[in-house]
Amino acid sequence: MLPYNIHHVAIAVPDLEATLEVFSALFNVRPISREVVEEQGVREAMIAIGGSHLQLLEPLTDDAPVARFLARRGEGLHHIAFAVPDIEAALDHLRAGGARLIDDSPRRGGGGHRIAFVHPSAVAGTLIELVEIDHA
């Protein structure tokens, strides 16, 4: 069994700056990083909360996956990300368990991490992201 720890919880938002203002005013938190991830079609901000992170995602274009999510469901929980030390091993483990994968192999995500997504049908209707880090 591979170790899985929560790396971050992602929230899709239509306006990153407005949402950051709300989080700052209500919870006195500021982003620890901001990034545009062209490959994912998002502008993101990470907020440290406890031992984990909250990731806010704003689509770059109207046809980006996060934009389609917002159009269908509105703003809110987009995915939960698990930190894993070896993403290929994690994908093999999930595949062997019968999980439906969106990504058969890793791709580049925020922070330069290698990531892969597990289809919501695999786990309680929730999109799961795997994030490879050196110390999961």
N, CA, C and O atoms as a GROMACS GRO file, in nm:
protein
  544
    1MET      N    1   0.085  -0.119   0.000
    1MET     CA    2   0.000   0.000   0.000
    1MET      C    3   0.089   0.125   0.000
    1MET      O    4   0.181   0.137   0.081
    2LEU      N    5   0.060   0.214  -0.090
    2LEU     CA    6   0.137   0.338  -0.100
    2LEU      C    7   0.086   0.441   0.000
    2LEU      O    8  -0.033   0.443   0.030
    3PRO      N    9   0.175   0.527   0.051
    3PRO     CA   10   0.127   0.633   0.141
    3PRO      C   11   0.059   0.743   0.060
    3PRO      O   12   0.112   0.788  -0.042
    4TYR      N   13  -0.055   0.786   0.105
    4TYR     CA   14  -0.126   0.897   0.043
    4TYR      C   15  -0.155   1.000   0.152
    4TYR      O   16  -0.218   0.968   0.252
    5ASN      N   17  -0.109   1.121   0.130
    5ASN     CA   18  -0.139   1.232   0.220
    5ASN      C   19  -0.208   1.339   0.138
    5ASN      O   20  -0.183   1.352   0.018
    6ILE      N   21  -0.293   1.417   0.202
    6ILE     CA   22  -0.357   1.526   0.129
    6ILE      C   23  -0.253   1.634   0.102
    6ILE      O   24  -0.189   1.684   0.194
    7HIS      N   25  -0.237   1.667  -0.024
    7HIS     CA   26  -0.144   1.772  -0.066
    7HIS      C   27  -0.218   1.906  -0.072
    7HIS      O   28  -0.169   2.007  -0.020
    8HIS      N   29  -0.337   1.906  -0.136
    8HIS     CA   30  -0.419   2.026  -0.140
    8HIS      C   31  -0.562   1.992  -0.176
    8HIS      O   32  -0.592   1.884  -0.226
    9VAL      N   33  -0.649   2.087  -0.150
    9VAL     CA   34  -0.788   2.081  -0.193
    9VAL      C   35  -0.805   2.200  -0.287
    9VAL      O   36  -0.768   2.312  -0.254
   10ALA      N   37  -0.862   2.173  -0.405
   10ALA     CA   38  -0.874   2.278  -0.507
   10ALA      C   39  -1.018   2.326  -0.520
   10ALA      O   40  -1.112   2.247  -0.518
   11ILE      N   41  -1.032   2.457  -0.533
   11ILE     CA   42  -1.162   2.521  -0.552
   11ILE      C   43  -1.157   2.597  -0.684
   11ILE      O   44  -1.066   2.677  -0.708
   12ALA      N   45  -1.254   2.571  -0.769
   12ALA     CA   46  -1.266   2.643  -0.897
   12ALA      C   47  -1.340   2.774  -0.871
   12ALA      O   48  -1.444   2.776  -0.805
   13VAL      N   49  -1.285   2.884  -0.924
   13VAL     CA   50  -1.344   3.016  -0.904
   13VAL      C   51  -1.343   3.093  -1.035
   13VAL      O   52  -1.252   3.076  -1.116
   14PRO      N   53  -1.443   3.179  -1.057
   14PRO     CA   54  -1.444   3.258  -1.180
   14PRO      C   55  -1.351   3.379  -1.174
   14PRO      O   56  -1.309   3.431  -1.278
   15ASP      N   57  -1.317   3.426  -1.052
   15ASP     CA   58  -1.236   3.546  -1.036
   15ASP      C   59  -1.138   3.525  -0.921
   15ASP      O   60  -1.174   3.538  -0.804
   16LEU      N   61  -1.015   3.491  -0.955
   16LEU     CA   62  -0.913   3.460  -0.856
   16LEU      C   63  -0.888   3.575  -0.761
   16LEU      O   64  -0.883   3.555  -0.639
   17GLU      N   65  -0.872   3.696  -0.812
   17GLU     CA   66  -0.841   3.811  -0.727
   17GLU      C   67  -0.952   3.840  -0.628
   17GLU      O   68  -0.925   3.867  -0.510
   18ALA      N   69  -1.077   3.834  -0.673
   18ALA     CA   70  -1.190   3.860  -0.582
   18ALA      C   71  -1.196   3.753  -0.473
   18ALA      O   72  -1.224   3.784  -0.357
   19THR      N   73  -1.172   3.628  -0.509
   19THR     CA   74  -1.175   3.520  -0.411
   19THR      C   75  -1.060   3.533  -0.311
   19THR      O   76  -1.079   3.508  -0.192
   20LEU      N   77  -0.943   3.573  -0.358
   20LEU     CA   78  -0.830   3.595  -0.267
   20LEU      C   79  -0.861   3.707  -0.168
   20LEU      O   80  -0.821   3.699  -0.052
   21GLU      N   81  -0.930   3.811  -0.214
   21GLU     CA   82  -0.969   3.920  -0.123
   21GLU      C   83  -1.061   3.870  -0.013
   21GLU      O   84  -1.048   3.909   0.103
   22VAL      N   85  -1.155   3.782  -0.049
   22VAL     CA   86  -1.247   3.726   0.051
   22VAL      C   87  -1.170   3.642   0.152
   22VAL      O   88  -1.190   3.657   0.273
   23PHE      N   89  -1.082   3.554   0.105
   23PHE     CA   90  -1.004   3.470   0.196
   23PHE      C   91  -0.916   3.556   0.287
   23PHE      O   92  -0.901   3.525   0.406
   24SER      N   93  -0.859   3.662   0.233
   24SER     CA   94  -0.775   3.751   0.313
   24SER      C   95  -0.857   3.820   0.420
   24SER      O   96  -0.817   3.825   0.537
   25ALA      N   97  -0.972   3.873   0.382
   25ALA     CA   98  -1.056   3.946   0.478
   25ALA      C   99  -1.115   3.855   0.586
   25ALA      O  100  -1.118   3.892   0.703
   26LEU      N  101  -1.161   3.737   0.546
   26LEU     CA  102  -1.228   3.648   0.641
   26LEU      C  103  -1.133   3.563   0.724
   26LEU      O  104  -1.158   3.538   0.842
   27PHE      N  105  -1.024   3.518   0.663
   27PHE     CA  106  -0.937   3.421   0.730
   27PHE      C  107  -0.794   3.470   0.753
   27PHE      O  108  -0.710   3.397   0.807
   28ASN      N  109  -0.766   3.594   0.710
   28ASN     CA  110  -0.634   3.653   0.729
   28ASN      C  111  -0.522   3.566   0.671
   28ASN      O  112  -0.419   3.546   0.734
   29VAL      N  113  -0.545   3.514   0.550
   29VAL     CA  114  -0.444   3.433   0.481
   29VAL      C  115  -0.409   3.498   0.349
   29VAL      O  116  -0.490   3.568   0.288
   30ARG      N  117  -0.288   3.473   0.305
   30ARG     CA  118  -0.238   3.524   0.178
   30ARG      C  119  -0.181   3.408   0.098
   30ARG      O  120  -0.138   3.308   0.157
   31PRO      N  121  -0.179   3.419  -0.033
   31PRO     CA  122  -0.121   3.310  -0.112
   31PRO      C  123   0.030   3.299  -0.089
   31PRO      O  124   0.100   3.399  -0.076
   32ILE      N  125   0.077   3.176  -0.083
   32ILE     CA  126   0.221   3.153  -0.071
   32ILE      C  127   0.284   3.141  -0.209
   32ILE      O  128   0.406   3.154  -0.225
   33SER      N  129   0.200   3.116  -0.310
   33SER     CA  130   0.249   3.114  -0.448
   33SER      C  131   0.134   3.144  -0.542
   33SER      O  132   0.016   3.123  -0.512
   34ARG      N  133   0.172   3.195  -0.658
   34ARG     CA  134   0.079   3.220  -0.768
   34ARG      C  135   0.147   3.170  -0.893
   34ARG      O  136   0.269   3.179  -0.908
   35GLU      N  137   0.067   3.118  -0.984
   35GLU     CA  138   0.127   3.061  -1.105
   35GLU      C  139   0.022   3.053  -1.215
   35GLU      O  140  -0.097   3.034  -1.189
   36VAL      N  141   0.068   3.068  -1.337
   36VAL     CA  142  -0.014   3.038  -1.454
   36VAL      C  143   0.038   2.906  -1.507
   36VAL      O  144   0.156   2.891  -1.537
   37VAL      N  145  -0.053   2.810  -1.519
   37VAL     CA  146  -0.017   2.678  -1.571
   37VAL      C  147  -0.087   2.663  -1.705
   37VAL      O  148  -0.201   2.618  -1.713
   38GLU      N  149  -0.017   2.703  -1.810
   38GLU     CA  150  -0.074   2.701  -1.945
   38GLU      C  151  -0.125   2.563  -1.983
   38GLU      O  152  -0.232   2.551  -2.044
   39GLU      N  153  -0.049   2.458  -1.948
   39GLU     CA  154  -0.087   2.321  -1.985
   39GLU      C  155  -0.222   2.280  -1.927
   39GLU      O  156  -0.293   2.198  -1.984
   40GLN      N  157  -0.258   2.339  -1.811
   40GLN     CA  158  -0.385   2.308  -1.746
   40GLN      C  159  -0.491   2.415  -1.777
   40GLN      O  160  -0.609   2.397  -1.745
   41GLY      N  161  -0.449   2.525  -1.838
   41GLY     CA  162  -0.542   2.632  -1.870
   41GLY      C  163  -0.592   2.708  -1.749
   41GLY      O  164  -0.706   2.752  -1.746
   42VAL      N  165  -0.505   2.723  -1.647
   42VAL     CA  166  -0.548   2.789  -1.524
   42VAL      C  167  -0.447   2.890  -1.473
   42VAL      O  168  -0.328   2.885  -1.503
   43ARG      N  169  -0.500   2.982  -1.397
   43ARG     CA  170  -0.422   3.070  -1.311
   43ARG      C  171  -0.453   3.019  -1.171
   43ARG      O  172  -0.570   3.000  -1.136
   44GLU      N  173  -0.350   2.998  -1.091
   44GLU     CA  174  -0.374   2.940  -0.959
   44GLU      C  175  -0.303   3.018  -0.850
   44GLU      O  176  -0.204   3.088  -0.874
   45ALA      N  177  -0.356   3.004  -0.730
   45ALA     CA  178  -0.293   3.057  -0.609
   45ALA      C  179  -0.302   2.948  -0.504
   45ALA      O  180  -0.405   2.882  -0.490
   46MET      N  181  -0.192   2.930  -0.430
   46MET     CA  182  -0.188   2.832  -0.321
   46MET      C  183  -0.188   2.907  -0.189
   46MET      O  184  -0.114   3.004  -0.171
   47ILE      N  185  -0.270   2.860  -0.097
   47ILE     CA  186  -0.279   2.917   0.037
   47ILE      C  187  -0.245   2.806   0.135
   47ILE      O  188  -0.306   2.699   0.131
   48ALA      N  189  -0.148   2.829   0.224
   48ALA     CA  190  -0.113   2.730   0.326
   48ALA      C  191  -0.217   2.736   0.438
   48ALA      O  192  -0.248   2.842   0.491
   49ILE      N  193  -0.269   2.618   0.470
   49ILE     CA  194  -0.366   2.608   0.580
   49ILE      C  195  -0.331   2.483   0.658
   49ILE      O  196  -0.340   2.372   0.606
   50GLY      N  197  -0.291   2.500   0.782
   50GLY     CA  198  -0.247   2.386   0.862
   50GLY      C  199  -0.130   2.318   0.793
   50GLY      O  200  -0.036   2.385   0.751
   51GLY      N  201  -0.134   2.188   0.782
   51GLY     CA  202  -0.027   2.113   0.716
   51GLY      C  203  -0.055   2.086   0.571
   51GLY      O  204   0.013   2.004   0.509
   52SER      N  205  -0.156   2.152   0.514
   52SER     CA  206  -0.194   2.128   0.376
   52SER      C  207  -0.207   2.261   0.303
   52SER      O  208  -0.161   2.365   0.351
   53HIS      N  209  -0.269   2.257   0.186
   53HIS     CA  210  -0.286   2.378   0.106
   53HIS      C  211  -0.425   2.382   0.044
   53HIS      O  212  -0.488   2.279   0.019
   54LEU      N  213  -0.470   2.503   0.021
   54LEU     CA  214  -0.592   2.528  -0.055
   54LEU      C  215  -0.546   2.590  -0.186
   54LEU      O  216  -0.471   2.688  -0.187
   55GLN      N  217  -0.592   2.533  -0.296
   55GLN     CA  218  -0.555   2.583  -0.429
   55GLN      C  219  -0.679   2.646  -0.492
   55GLN      O  220  -0.783   2.582  -0.504
   56LEU      N  221  -0.667   2.771  -0.532
   56LEU     CA  222  -0.776   2.839  -0.602
   56LEU      C  223  -0.741   2.839  -0.751
   56LEU      O  224  -0.630   2.876  -0.789
   57LEU      N  225  -0.837   2.797  -0.834
   57LEU     CA  226  -0.815   2.784  -0.978
   57LEU      C  227  -0.910   2.872  -1.056
   57LEU      O  228  -1.032   2.864  -1.039
   58GLU      N  229  -0.855   2.957  -1.141
   58GLU     CA  230  -0.933   3.040  -1.232
   58GLU      C  231  -0.897   3.000  -1.375
   58GLU      O  232  -0.779   2.991  -1.407
   59PRO      N  233  -0.996   2.976  -1.460
   59PRO     CA  234  -0.964   2.938  -1.598
   59PRO      C  235  -0.903   3.053  -1.676
   59PRO      O  236  -0.937   3.170  -1.656
   60LEU      N  237  -0.813   3.017  -1.767
   60LEU     CA  238  -0.751   3.118  -1.853
   60LEU      C  239  -0.838   3.151  -1.974
   60LEU      O  240  -0.835   3.262  -2.025
   61THR      N  241  -0.915   3.052  -2.019
   61THR     CA  242  -1.001   3.069  -2.136
   61THR      C  243  -1.138   3.009  -2.110
   61THR      O  244  -1.156   2.933  -2.015
   62ASP      N  245  -1.233   3.043  -2.196
   62ASP     CA  246  -1.369   2.990  -2.180
   62ASP      C  247  -1.381   2.843  -2.213
   62ASP      O  248  -1.481   2.780  -2.178
   63ASP      N  249  -1.280   2.785  -2.280
   63ASP     CA  250  -1.288   2.642  -2.314
   63ASP      C  251  -1.192   2.557  -2.231
   63ASP      O  252  -1.176   2.438  -2.259
   64ALA      N  253  -1.127   2.615  -2.130
   64ALA     CA  254  -1.040   2.538  -2.040
   64ALA      C  255  -1.126   2.443  -1.956
   64ALA      O  256  -1.243   2.472  -1.930
   65PRO      N  257  -1.068   2.329  -1.914
   65PRO     CA  258  -1.146   2.234  -1.832
   65PRO      C  259  -1.210   2.297  -1.709
   65PRO      O  260  -1.324   2.265  -1.676
   66VAL      N  261  -1.139   2.387  -1.640
   66VAL     CA  262  -1.197   2.451  -1.522
   66VAL      C  263  -1.313   2.543  -1.561
   66VAL      O  264  -1.408   2.557  -1.485
   67ALA      N  265  -1.306   2.605  -1.678
   67ALA     CA  266  -1.417   2.689  -1.725
   67ALA      C  267  -1.539   2.603  -1.752
   67ALA      O  268  -1.651   2.642  -1.719
   68ARG      N  269  -1.519   2.486  -1.810
   68ARG     CA  270  -1.632   2.394  -1.835
   68ARG      C  271  -1.692   2.346  -1.702
   68ARG      O  272  -1.813   2.334  -1.689
   69PHE      N  273  -1.605   2.320  -1.605
   69PHE     CA  274  -1.651   2.282  -1.472
   69PHE      C  275  -1.738   2.392  -1.412
   69PHE      O  276  -1.847   2.365  -1.361
   70LEU      N  277  -1.691   2.517  -1.419
   70LEU     CA  278  -1.766   2.630  -1.364
   70LEU      C  279  -1.900   2.646  -1.434
   70LEU      O  280  -2.001   2.677  -1.370
   71ALA      N  281  -1.903   2.625  -1.566
   71ALA     CA  282  -2.027   2.638  -1.641
   71ALA      C  283  -2.129   2.531  -1.600
   71ALA      O  284  -2.249   2.558  -1.594
   72ARG      N  285  -2.081   2.411  -1.572
   72ARG     CA  286  -2.170   2.300  -1.534
   72ARG      C  287  -2.212   2.304  -1.388
   72ARG      O  288  -2.329   2.281  -1.355
   73ARG      N  289  -2.117   2.335  -1.299
   73ARG     CA  290  -2.141   2.317  -1.156
   73ARG      C  291  -2.133   2.445  -1.073
   73ARG      O  292  -2.177   2.448  -0.959
   74GLY      N  293  -2.077   2.549  -1.131
   74GLY     CA  294  -2.055   2.671  -1.054
   74GLY      C  295  -1.929   2.659  -0.970
   74GLY      O  296  -1.865   2.554  -0.967
   75GLU      N  297  -1.894   2.767  -0.902
   75GLU     CA  298  -1.771   2.763  -0.824
   75GLU      C  299  -1.785   2.670  -0.705
   75GLU      O  300  -1.894   2.648  -0.653
   76GLY      N  301  -1.672   2.614  -0.664
   76GLY     CA  302  -1.670   2.524  -0.550
   76GLY      C  303  -1.563   2.417  -0.564
   76GLY      O  304  -1.472   2.429  -0.646
   77LEU      N  305  -1.576   2.313  -0.483
   77LEU     CA  306  -1.477   2.206  -0.479
   77LEU      C  307  -1.455   2.149  -0.618
   77LEU      O  308  -1.549   2.104  -0.684
   78HIS      N  309  -1.330   2.150  -0.661
   78HIS     CA  310  -1.293   2.095  -0.792
   78HIS      C  311  -1.228   1.959  -0.778
   78HIS      O  312  -1.268   1.864  -0.845
   79HIS      N  313  -1.128   1.947  -0.690
   79HIS     CA  314  -1.064   1.818  -0.669
   79HIS      C  315  -0.989   1.815  -0.536
   79HIS      O  316  -0.965   1.919  -0.473
   80ILE      N  317  -0.953   1.694  -0.495
   80ILE     CA  318  -0.866   1.671  -0.381
   80ILE      C  319  -0.739   1.609  -0.435
   80ILE      O  320  -0.744   1.516  -0.515
   81ALA      N  321  -0.625   1.660  -0.392
   81ALA     CA  322  -0.496   1.611  -0.441
   81ALA      C  323  -0.424   1.535  -0.331
   81ALA      O  324  -0.414   1.580  -0.217
   82PHE      N  325  -0.373   1.417  -0.368
   82PHE     CA  326  -0.294   1.335  -0.277
   82PHE      C  327  -0.147   1.343  -0.317
   82PHE      O  328  -0.114   1.332  -0.435
   83ALA      N  329  -0.061   1.362  -0.219
   83ALA     CA  330   0.083   1.358  -0.243
   83ALA      C  331   0.128   1.213  -0.245
   83ALA      O  332   0.091   1.134  -0.159
   84VAL      N  333   0.208   1.180  -0.345
   84VAL     CA  334   0.262   1.044  -0.356
   84VAL      C  335   0.412   1.054  -0.387
   84VAL      O  336   0.455   1.147  -0.456
   85PRO      N  337   0.491   0.960  -0.336
   85PRO     CA  338   0.635   0.965  -0.361
   85PRO      C  339   0.674   0.913  -0.499
   85PRO      O  340   0.779   0.949  -0.551
   86ASP      N  341   0.589   0.827  -0.558
   86ASP     CA  342   0.620   0.766  -0.688
   86ASP      C  343   0.490   0.758  -0.767
   86ASP      O  344   0.408   0.669  -0.745
   87ILE      N  345   0.470   0.851  -0.859
   87ILE     CA  346   0.343   0.861  -0.929
   87ILE      C  347   0.317   0.741  -1.020
   87ILE      O  348   0.203   0.698  -1.033
   88GLU      N  349   0.422   0.686  -1.082
   88GLU     CA  350   0.400   0.567  -1.165
   88GLU      C  351   0.351   0.449  -1.082
   88GLU      O  352   0.261   0.377  -1.123
   89ALA      N  353   0.412   0.430  -0.964
   89ALA     CA  354   0.368   0.322  -0.875
   89ALA      C  355   0.224   0.345  -0.829
   89ALA      O  356   0.145   0.251  -0.821
   90ALA      N  357   0.190   0.470  -0.799
   90ALA     CA  358   0.053   0.501  -0.757
   90ALA      C  359  -0.046   0.472  -0.870
   90ALA      O  360  -0.152   0.414  -0.845
   91LEU      N  361  -0.012   0.511  -0.993
   91LEU     CA  362  -0.100   0.483  -1.107
   91LEU      C  363  -0.113   0.333  -1.130
   91LEU      O  364  -0.223   0.285  -1.157
   92ASP      N  365  -0.003   0.259  -1.119
   92ASP     CA  366  -0.008   0.113  -1.134
   92ASP      C  367  -0.098   0.051  -1.028
   92ASP      O  368  -0.178  -0.038  -1.058
   93HIS      N  369  -0.084   0.097  -0.904
   93HIS     CA  370  -0.165   0.046  -0.793
   93HIS      C  371  -0.314   0.072  -0.818
   93HIS      O  372  -0.397  -0.016  -0.800
   94LEU      N  373  -0.347   0.193  -0.860
   94LEU     CA  374  -0.487   0.229  -0.886
   94LEU      C  375  -0.542   0.153  -1.006
   94LEU      O  376  -0.655   0.106  -1.003
   95ARG      N  377  -0.462   0.141  -1.110
   95ARG     CA  378  -0.503   0.067  -1.230
   95ARG      C  379  -0.532  -0.079  -1.194
   95ARG      O  380  -0.632  -0.135  -1.236
   96ALA      N  381  -0.443  -0.139  -1.115
   96ALA     CA  382  -0.460  -0.279  -1.073
   96ALA      C  383  -0.586  -0.296  -0.988
   96ALA      O  384  -0.647  -0.402  -0.987
   97GLY      N  385  -0.622  -0.190  -0.916
   97GLY     CA  386  -0.743  -0.194  -0.834
   97GLY      C  387  -0.870  -0.165  -0.912
   97GLY      O  388  -0.980  -0.167  -0.856
   98GLY      N  389  -0.855  -0.139  -1.042
   98GLY     CA  390  -0.972  -0.116  -1.126
   98GLY      C  391  -1.018   0.028  -1.135
   98GLY      O  392  -1.125   0.055  -1.188
   99ALA      N  393  -0.939   0.121  -1.084
   99ALA     CA  394  -0.978   0.263  -1.089
   99ALA      C  395  -0.972   0.314  -1.232
   99ALA      O  396  -0.878   0.284  -1.306
  100ARG      N  397  -1.071   0.392  -1.270
  100ARG     CA  398  -1.070   0.458  -1.400
  100ARG      C  399  -0.979   0.581  -1.390
  100ARG      O  400  -0.999   0.668  -1.305
  101LEU      N  401  -0.881   0.588  -1.479
  101LEU     CA  402  -0.785   0.698  -1.477
  101LEU      C  403  -0.813   0.795  -1.590
  101LEU      O  404  -0.849   0.754  -1.701
  102ILE      N  405  -0.798   0.922  -1.564
  102ILE     CA  406  -0.803   1.023  -1.670
  102ILE      C  407  -0.667   1.027  -1.739
  102ILE      O  408  -0.659   1.039  -1.861
  103ASP      N  409  -0.561   1.017  -1.660
  103ASP     CA  410  -0.425   1.019  -1.712
  103ASP      C  411  -0.360   0.883  -1.692
  103ASP      O  412  -0.349   0.835  -1.580
  104ASP      N  413  -0.318   0.820  -1.802
  104ASP     CA  414  -0.246   0.693  -1.791
  104ASP      C  415  -0.100   0.715  -1.755
  104ASP      O  416  -0.034   0.624  -1.705
  105SER      N  417  -0.051   0.835  -1.781
  105SER     CA  418   0.086   0.868  -1.745
  105SER      C  419   0.089   1.012  -1.692
  105SER      O  420  -0.001   1.090  -1.722
  106PRO      N  421   0.191   1.045  -1.614
  106PRO     CA  422   0.197   1.178  -1.553
  106PRO      C  423   0.213   1.290  -1.656
  106PRO      O  424   0.264   1.269  -1.766
  107ARG      N  425   0.170   1.408  -1.615
  107ARG     CA  426   0.190   1.531  -1.693
  107ARG      C  427   0.239   1.639  -1.597
  107ARG      O  428   0.241   1.618  -1.476
  108ARG      N  429   0.277   1.754  -1.651
  108ARG     CA  430   0.327   1.863  -1.568
  108ARG      C  431   0.211   1.942  -1.509
  108ARG      O  432   0.114   1.974  -1.578
  109GLY      N  433   0.222   1.972  -1.380
  109GLY     CA  434   0.122   2.052  -1.312
  109GLY      C  435   0.186   2.171  -1.244
  109GLY      O  436   0.302   2.204  -1.271
  110GLY      N  437   0.112   2.235  -1.157
  110GLY     CA  438   0.161   2.351  -1.084
  110GLY      C  439   0.285   2.318  -1.002
  110GLY      O  440   0.300   2.206  -0.954
  111GLY      N  441   0.371   2.416  -0.987
  111GLY     CA  442   0.493   2.398  -0.912
  111GLY      C  443   0.594   2.306  -0.980
  111GLY      O  444   0.694   2.268  -0.921
  112GLY      N  445   0.566   2.272  -1.106
  112GLY     CA  446   0.654   2.181  -1.179
  112GLY      C  447   0.639   2.036  -1.139
  112GLY      O  448   0.716   1.951  -1.184
  113HIS      N  449   0.542   2.006  -1.054
  113HIS     CA  450   0.519   1.868  -1.009
  113HIS      C  451   0.465   1.782  -1.123
  113HIS      O  452   0.399   1.831  -1.214
  114ARG      N  453   0.496   1.654  -1.115
  114ARG     CA  454   0.432   1.559  -1.206
  114ARG      C  455   0.298   1.520  -1.142
  114ARG      O  456   0.292   1.486  -1.023
  115ILE      N  457   0.191   1.526  -1.222
  115ILE     CA  458   0.056   1.500  -1.171
  115ILE      C  459  -0.017   1.403  -1.262
  115ILE      O  460   0.024   1.378  -1.375
  116ALA      N  461  -0.126   1.348  -1.210
  116ALA     CA  462  -0.217   1.265  -1.289
  116ALA      C  463  -0.352   1.270  -1.218
  116ALA      O  464  -0.360   1.284  -1.096
  117PHE      N  465  -0.459   1.257  -1.297
  117PHE     CA  466  -0.594   1.262  -1.241
  117PHE      C  467  -0.663   1.126  -1.248
  117PHE      O  468  -0.646   1.050  -1.343
  118VAL      N  469  -0.741   1.099  -1.145
  118VAL     CA  470  -0.824   0.980  -1.135
  118VAL      C  471  -0.968   1.025  -1.156
  118VAL      O  472  -1.012   1.123  -1.096
  119HIS      N  473  -1.041   0.955  -1.241
  119HIS     CA  474  -1.177   0.993  -1.278
  119HIS      C  475  -1.269   0.994  -1.155
  119HIS      O  476  -1.255   0.909  -1.067
  120PRO      N  477  -1.362   1.089  -1.149
  120PRO     CA  478  -1.455   1.095  -1.035
  120PRO      C  479  -1.536   0.967  -1.014
  120PRO      O  480  -1.577   0.938  -0.901
  121SER      N  481  -1.559   0.891  -1.118
  121SER     CA  482  -1.636   0.767  -1.103
  121SER      C  483  -1.562   0.663  -1.019
  121SER      O  484  -1.623   0.567  -0.972
  122ALA      N  485  -1.433   0.680  -0.999
  122ALA     CA  486  -1.353   0.584  -0.923
  122ALA      C  487  -1.372   0.601  -0.772
  122ALA      O  488  -1.363   0.504  -0.697
  123VAL      N  489  -1.398   0.725  -0.728
  123VAL     CA  490  -1.403   0.753  -0.584
  123VAL      C  491  -1.514   0.852  -0.551
  123VAL      O  492  -1.492   0.973  -0.554
  124ALA      N  493  -1.631   0.802  -0.519
  124ALA     CA  494  -1.739   0.884  -0.464
  124ALA      C  495  -1.770   1.011  -0.542
  124ALA      O  496  -1.806   1.112  -0.482
  125GLY      N  497  -1.756   1.007  -0.674
  125GLY     CA  498  -1.788   1.123  -0.756
  125GLY      C  499  -1.694   1.240  -0.738
  125GLY      O  500  -1.729   1.353  -0.772
  126THR      N  501  -1.574   1.215  -0.686
  126THR     CA  502  -1.478   1.322  -0.659
  126THR      C  503  -1.355   1.307  -0.747
  126THR      O  504  -1.294   1.200  -0.750
  127LEU      N  505  -1.318   1.413  -0.817
  127LEU     CA  506  -1.196   1.414  -0.896
  127LEU      C  507  -1.077   1.410  -0.801
  127LEU      O  508  -1.069   1.489  -0.707
  128ILE      N  509  -0.985   1.317  -0.826
  128ILE     CA  510  -0.865   1.302  -0.743
  128ILE      C  511  -0.743   1.332  -0.828
  128ILE      O  512  -0.730   1.283  -0.940
  129GLU      N  513  -0.654   1.413  -0.775
  129GLU     CA  514  -0.527   1.441  -0.841
  129GLU      C  515  -0.416   1.376  -0.760
  129GLU      O  516  -0.415   1.381  -0.637
  130LEU      N  517  -0.322   1.314  -0.829
  130LEU     CA  518  -0.200   1.263  -0.767
  130LEU      C  519  -0.090   1.364  -0.794
  130LEU      O  520  -0.075   1.409  -0.908
  131VAL      N  521  -0.014   1.400  -0.692
  131VAL     CA  522   0.096   1.495  -0.705
  131VAL      C  523   0.222   1.427  -0.655
  131VAL      O  524   0.230   1.389  -0.538
  132GLU      N  525   0.318   1.412  -0.743
  132GLU     CA  526   0.443   1.347  -0.701
  132GLU      C  527   0.532   1.449  -0.632
  132GLU      O  528   0.565   1.554  -0.688
  133ILE      N  529   0.569   1.415  -0.508
  133ILE     CA  530   0.662   1.500  -0.433
  133ILE      C  531   0.767   1.410  -0.371
  133ILE      O  532   0.749   1.288  -0.361
  134ASP      N  533   0.876   1.469  -0.330
  134ASP     CA  534   0.988   1.392  -0.275
  134ASP      C  535   0.960   1.334  -0.138
  134ASP      O  536   1.023   1.236  -0.099
  135HIS      N  537   0.867   1.394  -0.064
  135HIS     CA  538   0.841   1.349   0.073
  135HIS      C  539   0.692   1.347   0.101
  135HIS      O  540   0.640   1.434   0.170
  136ALA      N  541   0.622   1.248   0.047
  136ALA     CA  542   0.475   1.241   0.060
  136ALA      C  543   0.432   1.215   0.200
  136ALA      O  544   0.312   1.207   0.227
   0.00000   0.00000   0.00000
